[in-house]
Coordinates of C-alpha atoms in Angstrom, one line a residue:
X1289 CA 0.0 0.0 0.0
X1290 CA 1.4 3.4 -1.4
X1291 CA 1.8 6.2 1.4
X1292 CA -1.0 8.1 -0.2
X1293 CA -3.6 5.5 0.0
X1294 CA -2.8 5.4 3.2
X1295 CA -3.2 8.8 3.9
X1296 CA -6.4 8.7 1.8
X1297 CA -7.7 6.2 3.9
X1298 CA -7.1 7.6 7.3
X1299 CA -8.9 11.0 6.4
X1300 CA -12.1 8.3 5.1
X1301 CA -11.3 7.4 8.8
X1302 CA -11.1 10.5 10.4
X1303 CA -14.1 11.5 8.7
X1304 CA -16.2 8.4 9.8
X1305 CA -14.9 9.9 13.2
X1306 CA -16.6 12.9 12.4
X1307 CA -19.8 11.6 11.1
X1308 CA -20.2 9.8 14.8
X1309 CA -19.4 13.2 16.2
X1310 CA -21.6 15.0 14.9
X1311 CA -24.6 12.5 16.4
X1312 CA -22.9 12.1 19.6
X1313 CA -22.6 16.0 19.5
X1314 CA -26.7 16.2 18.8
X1315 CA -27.6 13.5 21.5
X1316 CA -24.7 15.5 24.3
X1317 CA -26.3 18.9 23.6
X1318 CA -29.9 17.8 24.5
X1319 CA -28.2 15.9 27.5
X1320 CA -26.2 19.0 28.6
X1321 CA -29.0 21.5 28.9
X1322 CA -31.2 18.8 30.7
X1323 CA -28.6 17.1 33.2
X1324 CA -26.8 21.0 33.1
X1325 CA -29.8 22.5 34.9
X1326 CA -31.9 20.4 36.2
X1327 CA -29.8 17.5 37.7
X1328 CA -32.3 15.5 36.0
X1329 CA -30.5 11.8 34.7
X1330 CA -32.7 11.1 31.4
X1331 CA -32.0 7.2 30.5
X1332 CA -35.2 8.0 28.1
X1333 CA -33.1 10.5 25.9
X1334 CA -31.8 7.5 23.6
X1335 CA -35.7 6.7 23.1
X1336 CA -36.6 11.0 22.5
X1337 CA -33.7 10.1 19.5
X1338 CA -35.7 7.2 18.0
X1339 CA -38.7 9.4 17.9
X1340 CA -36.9 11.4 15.4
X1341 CA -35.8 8.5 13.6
X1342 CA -39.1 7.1 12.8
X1343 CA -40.6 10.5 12.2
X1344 CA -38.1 10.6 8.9
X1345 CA -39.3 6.8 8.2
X1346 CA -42.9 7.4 8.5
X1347 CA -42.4 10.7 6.4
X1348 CA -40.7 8.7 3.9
X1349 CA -43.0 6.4 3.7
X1350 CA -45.8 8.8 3.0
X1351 CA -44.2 10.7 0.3
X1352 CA -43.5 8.0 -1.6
X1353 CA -46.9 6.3 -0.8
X1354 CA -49.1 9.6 -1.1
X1355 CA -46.9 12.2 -3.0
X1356 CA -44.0 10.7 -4.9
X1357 CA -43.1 13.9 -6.2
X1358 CA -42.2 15.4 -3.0
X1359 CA -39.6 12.5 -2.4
X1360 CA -37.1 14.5 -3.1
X1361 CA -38.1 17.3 -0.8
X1362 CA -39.2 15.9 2.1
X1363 CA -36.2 15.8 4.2
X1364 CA -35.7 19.2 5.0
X1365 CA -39.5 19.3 6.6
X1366 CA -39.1 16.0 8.3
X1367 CA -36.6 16.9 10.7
X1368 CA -38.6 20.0 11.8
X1369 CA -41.3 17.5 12.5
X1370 CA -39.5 15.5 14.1
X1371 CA -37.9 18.0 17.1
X1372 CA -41.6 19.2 17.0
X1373 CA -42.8 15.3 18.2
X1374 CA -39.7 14.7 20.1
X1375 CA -40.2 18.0 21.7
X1376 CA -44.1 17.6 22.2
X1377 CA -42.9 13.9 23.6
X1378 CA -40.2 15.7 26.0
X1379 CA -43.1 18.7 27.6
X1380 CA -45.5 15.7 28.1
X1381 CA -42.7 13.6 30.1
X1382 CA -41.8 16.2 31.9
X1383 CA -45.1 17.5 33.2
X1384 CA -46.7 13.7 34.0
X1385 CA -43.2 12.5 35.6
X1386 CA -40.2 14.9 35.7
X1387 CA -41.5 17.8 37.8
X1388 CA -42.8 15.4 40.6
X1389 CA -38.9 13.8 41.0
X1390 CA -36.9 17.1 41.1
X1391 CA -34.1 16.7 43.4
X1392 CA -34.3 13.0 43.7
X1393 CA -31.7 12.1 41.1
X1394 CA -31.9 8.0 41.9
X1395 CA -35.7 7.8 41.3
X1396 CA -35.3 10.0 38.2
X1397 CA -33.0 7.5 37.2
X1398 CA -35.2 4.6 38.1
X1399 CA -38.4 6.4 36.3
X1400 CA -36.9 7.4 33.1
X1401 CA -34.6 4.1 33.0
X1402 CA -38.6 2.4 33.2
X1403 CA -39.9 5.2 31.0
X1404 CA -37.1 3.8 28.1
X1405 CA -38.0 0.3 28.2
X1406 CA -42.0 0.9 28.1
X1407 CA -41.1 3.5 24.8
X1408 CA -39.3 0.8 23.3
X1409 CA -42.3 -1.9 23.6
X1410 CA -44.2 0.5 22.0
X1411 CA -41.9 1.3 19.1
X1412 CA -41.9 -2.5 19.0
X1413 CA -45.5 -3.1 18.9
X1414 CA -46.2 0.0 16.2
X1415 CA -43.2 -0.6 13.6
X1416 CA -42.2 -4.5 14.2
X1417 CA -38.9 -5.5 15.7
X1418 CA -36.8 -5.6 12.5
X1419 CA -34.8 -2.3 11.7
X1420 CA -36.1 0.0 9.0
X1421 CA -34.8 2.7 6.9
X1422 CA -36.2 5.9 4.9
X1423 CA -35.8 6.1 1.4
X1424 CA -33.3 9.1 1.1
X1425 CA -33.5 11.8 -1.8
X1426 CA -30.7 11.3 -4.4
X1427 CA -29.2 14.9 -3.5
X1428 CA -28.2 12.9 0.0
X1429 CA -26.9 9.7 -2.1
X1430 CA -23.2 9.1 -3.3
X1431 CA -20.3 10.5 -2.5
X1432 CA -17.8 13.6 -3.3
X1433 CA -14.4 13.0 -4.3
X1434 CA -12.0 15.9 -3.9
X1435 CA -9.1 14.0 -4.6
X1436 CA -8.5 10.8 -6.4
X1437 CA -8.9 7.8 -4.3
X1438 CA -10.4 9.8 -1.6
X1439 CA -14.7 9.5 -1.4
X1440 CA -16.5 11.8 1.2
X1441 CA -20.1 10.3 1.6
X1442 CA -22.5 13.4 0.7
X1443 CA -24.7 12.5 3.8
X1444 CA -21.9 12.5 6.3
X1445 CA -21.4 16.6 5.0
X1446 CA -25.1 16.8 5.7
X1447 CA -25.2 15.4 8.9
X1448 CA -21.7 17.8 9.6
X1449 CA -23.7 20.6 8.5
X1450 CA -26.9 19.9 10.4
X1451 CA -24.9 19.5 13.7
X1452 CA -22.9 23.0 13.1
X1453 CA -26.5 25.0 12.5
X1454 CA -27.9 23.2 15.4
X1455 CA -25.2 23.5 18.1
X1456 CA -24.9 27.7 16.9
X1457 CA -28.7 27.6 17.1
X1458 CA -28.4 26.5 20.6
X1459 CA -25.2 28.5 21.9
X1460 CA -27.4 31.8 19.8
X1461 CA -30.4 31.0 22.1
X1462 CA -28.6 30.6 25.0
X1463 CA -26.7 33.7 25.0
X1464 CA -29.0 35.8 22.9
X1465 CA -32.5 34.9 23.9
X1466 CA -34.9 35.5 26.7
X1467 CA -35.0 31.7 27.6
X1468 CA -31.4 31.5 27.3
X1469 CA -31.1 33.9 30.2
X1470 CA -33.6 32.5 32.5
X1471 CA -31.5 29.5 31.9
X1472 CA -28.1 30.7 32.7
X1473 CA -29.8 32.5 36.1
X1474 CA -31.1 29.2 37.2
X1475 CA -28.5 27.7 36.7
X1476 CA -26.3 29.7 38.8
X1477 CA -28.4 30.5 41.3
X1478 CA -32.6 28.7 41.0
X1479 CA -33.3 30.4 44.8
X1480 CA -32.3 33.6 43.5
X1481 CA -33.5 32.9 40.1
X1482 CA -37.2 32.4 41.4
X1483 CA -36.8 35.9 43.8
X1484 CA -36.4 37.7 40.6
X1485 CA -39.9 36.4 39.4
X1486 CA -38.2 33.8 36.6
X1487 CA -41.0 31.1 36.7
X1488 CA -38.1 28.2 37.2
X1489 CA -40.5 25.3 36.5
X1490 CA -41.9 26.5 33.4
X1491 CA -38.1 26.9 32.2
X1492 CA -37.3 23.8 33.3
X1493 CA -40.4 22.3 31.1
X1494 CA -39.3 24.2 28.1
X1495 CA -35.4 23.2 28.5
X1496 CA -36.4 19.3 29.4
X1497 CA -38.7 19.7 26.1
X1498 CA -35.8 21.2 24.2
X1499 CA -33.1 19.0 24.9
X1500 CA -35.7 16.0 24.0
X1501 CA -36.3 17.6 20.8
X1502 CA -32.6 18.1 19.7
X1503 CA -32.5 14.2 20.6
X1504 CA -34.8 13.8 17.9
X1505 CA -32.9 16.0 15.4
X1506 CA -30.5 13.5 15.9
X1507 CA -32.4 10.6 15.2
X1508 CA -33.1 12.1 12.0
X1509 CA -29.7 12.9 11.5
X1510 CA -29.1 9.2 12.6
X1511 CA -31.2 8.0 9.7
X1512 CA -28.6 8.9 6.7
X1513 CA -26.0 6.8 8.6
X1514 CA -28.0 3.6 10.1
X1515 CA -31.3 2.0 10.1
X1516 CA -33.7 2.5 12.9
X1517 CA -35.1 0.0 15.1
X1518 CA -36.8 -0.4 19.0
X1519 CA -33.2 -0.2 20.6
X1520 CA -31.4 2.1 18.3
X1521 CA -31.3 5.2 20.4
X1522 CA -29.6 2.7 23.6
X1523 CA -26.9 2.2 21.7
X1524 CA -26.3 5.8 22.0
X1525 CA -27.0 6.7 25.9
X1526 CA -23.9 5.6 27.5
X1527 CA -21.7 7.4 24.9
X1528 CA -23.9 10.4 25.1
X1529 CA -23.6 10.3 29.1
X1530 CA -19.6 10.1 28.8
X1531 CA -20.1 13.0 26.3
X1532 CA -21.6 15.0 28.7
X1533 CA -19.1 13.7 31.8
X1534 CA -16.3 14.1 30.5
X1535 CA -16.8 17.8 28.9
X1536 CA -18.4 18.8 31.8
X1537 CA -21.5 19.5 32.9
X1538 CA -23.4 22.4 32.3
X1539 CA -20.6 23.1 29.8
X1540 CA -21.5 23.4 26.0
X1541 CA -17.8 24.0 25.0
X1542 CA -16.9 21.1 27.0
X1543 CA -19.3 18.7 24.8
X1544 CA -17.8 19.9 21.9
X1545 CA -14.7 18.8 22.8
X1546 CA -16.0 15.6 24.7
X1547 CA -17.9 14.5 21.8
X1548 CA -15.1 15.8 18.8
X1549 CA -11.8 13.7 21.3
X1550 CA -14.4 10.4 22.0
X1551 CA -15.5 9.9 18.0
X1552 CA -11.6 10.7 16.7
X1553 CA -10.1 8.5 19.2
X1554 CA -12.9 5.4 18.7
X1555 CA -12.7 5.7 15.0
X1556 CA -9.1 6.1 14.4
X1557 CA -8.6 3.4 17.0
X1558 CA -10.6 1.1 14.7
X1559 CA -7.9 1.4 11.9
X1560 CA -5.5 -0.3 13.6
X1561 CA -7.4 -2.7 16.5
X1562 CA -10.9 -4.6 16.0
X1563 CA -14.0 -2.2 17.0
X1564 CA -14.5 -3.4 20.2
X1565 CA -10.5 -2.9 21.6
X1566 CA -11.2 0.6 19.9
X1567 CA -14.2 1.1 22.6
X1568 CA -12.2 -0.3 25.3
X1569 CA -9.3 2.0 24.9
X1570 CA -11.3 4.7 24.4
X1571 CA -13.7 4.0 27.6
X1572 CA -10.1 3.6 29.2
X1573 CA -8.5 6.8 28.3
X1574 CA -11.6 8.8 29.4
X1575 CA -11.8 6.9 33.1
X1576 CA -8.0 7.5 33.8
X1577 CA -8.4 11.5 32.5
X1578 CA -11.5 11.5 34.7
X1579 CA -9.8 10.8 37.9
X1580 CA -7.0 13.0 37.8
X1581 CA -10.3 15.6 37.1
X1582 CA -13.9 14.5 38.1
X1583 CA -15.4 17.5 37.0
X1584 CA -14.8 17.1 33.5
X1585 CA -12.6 18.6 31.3
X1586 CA -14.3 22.5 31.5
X1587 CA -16.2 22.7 34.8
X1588 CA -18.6 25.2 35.4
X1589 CA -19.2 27.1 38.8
X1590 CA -23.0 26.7 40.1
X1591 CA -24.3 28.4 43.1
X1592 CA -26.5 26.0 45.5

């Protein structure tokens, strides 16, 4: 092998790396905000992701069955529908369960750990137990190829682009918006926060509902990389949780960074070791890092 494919293929690699980055980065920034401020230890956030998912499959599955011509421009729409379900799905949870288990992180756990396995029956009981997967439009098919021997898959830029609008989206509202600040003041400070007149439990329904809709922007970024089944948004929690850990709660920049040094180090790992020694030294690396520094790599200061 010439040094040039080799170099070829380790940017194929690095960008596979960045393909899983870019959904661990969606499922982290929904986790962030929700764990962030309210303490609150969503197991169900894998499941708010396959709500996503299945909103592009159903989609698909009506344009081609009702409106063929709209095939092609369906995609675009069916992610907004599918943070509006996944959002609806999060304000529902959160006012029937959530708000009764504030400050109780273990039976938060226990509830939304139960909440995940009950979502998945019913994904299993609506759309079967085999996977599925959306018929994508042909502008999301094939591959661009800058150099020669070197292929970028089209949806991998897609699902890079869709994760850079979404995380500016969010960093813009936090920093920019009225709910933003009401966030940022209860997080440093919820007694204080409520003396001002900031309504905390209605901005902690709107953030739990937020973070569960950006879940299910990345199930429907999930669908141009995967097929979807009951279980498909598991297989995401734990790395999502270690996203969030090891950046550092409450710390957008620090799930950048979390999320960008996990999927770089798993995938390149890959090219020279089988996938699950990749996911061992990986897991490894972040344990030893996290107890020379528990608090993550960029802690933020809260005020109890």
């Amino acid at each position: 092998m010439s040094l040039s494919e080799m170099w070829n293929i380790g940017l194929m690699q690095g960008f596979a790396g960045l393909s899983l980055f870019s959904v661990l980065l969606l499922m982290g920034l929904g986790l962030a905000i929700i764990f962030g401020q309210m303490g609150v230890i969503n197991m169900a956030h894998g499941e708010f992701m396959t709500i996503g998912a299945y909103t592009i499959y159903l989609a698909s599955h009506l344009a081609e069955t009702h409106a063929p011509g709209l095939v092609q421009a369906y995609f675009p729409f069916a992610i907004v529908l599918a943070f509006g379900l996944a959002f609806a799905a999060g304000w529902a949870v959160e006012w029937a369960v959530i708000r009764h288990l504030y400050r109780r992180p273990l039976d938060t756990l226990l509830a939304t750990w139960g909440l995940s396995l009950a979502m998945q029956q019913v994904f299993r009981s609506t759309f079967g137990a085999k996977e599925v997967s959306p018929t994508l439009p042909d502008w999301l098919m094939g591959s661009w190829a800058p150099a020669e021997g070197l292929d970028i898959p089209i949806n991998g830029l897609f699902v890079m682009a869709l994760t850079v609008a979404v995380t500016c989206g969010v960093l813009i509202a936090l920093y920019k918006s009225r709910w933003g600040l009401r966030v940022r003041a209860t997080v440093a400070n919820r007694p204080m926060a409520n003396a001002t007149g900031i309504n905390t439990r209605r901005t902690d329904r709107l953030t739990f509902a937020i973070g569960c809709g950006i879940a299910g922007v990345a199930g429907a970024a999930f669908t141009t990389i995967g097929s979807t089944g009951p279980t498909s948004g598991s297989l995401y929690i734990v790395d999502a949780f270690l996203v969030v850990t090891f950046g550092g709660a409450a710390s957008l920049f620090g799930t950048v960074v979390s999320a960008f040094g996990i999927a770089q180090t798993q995938s390149i790992s890959e090219f020279f070791m089988t996938g699950s020694m990749a996911k061992v030294l990986t897991l490894s690396a972040i344990v030893v890092i996290l107890m020379f520094r528990p608090q993550g790599l960029f802690a933020v200061k809260v005020r109890k």
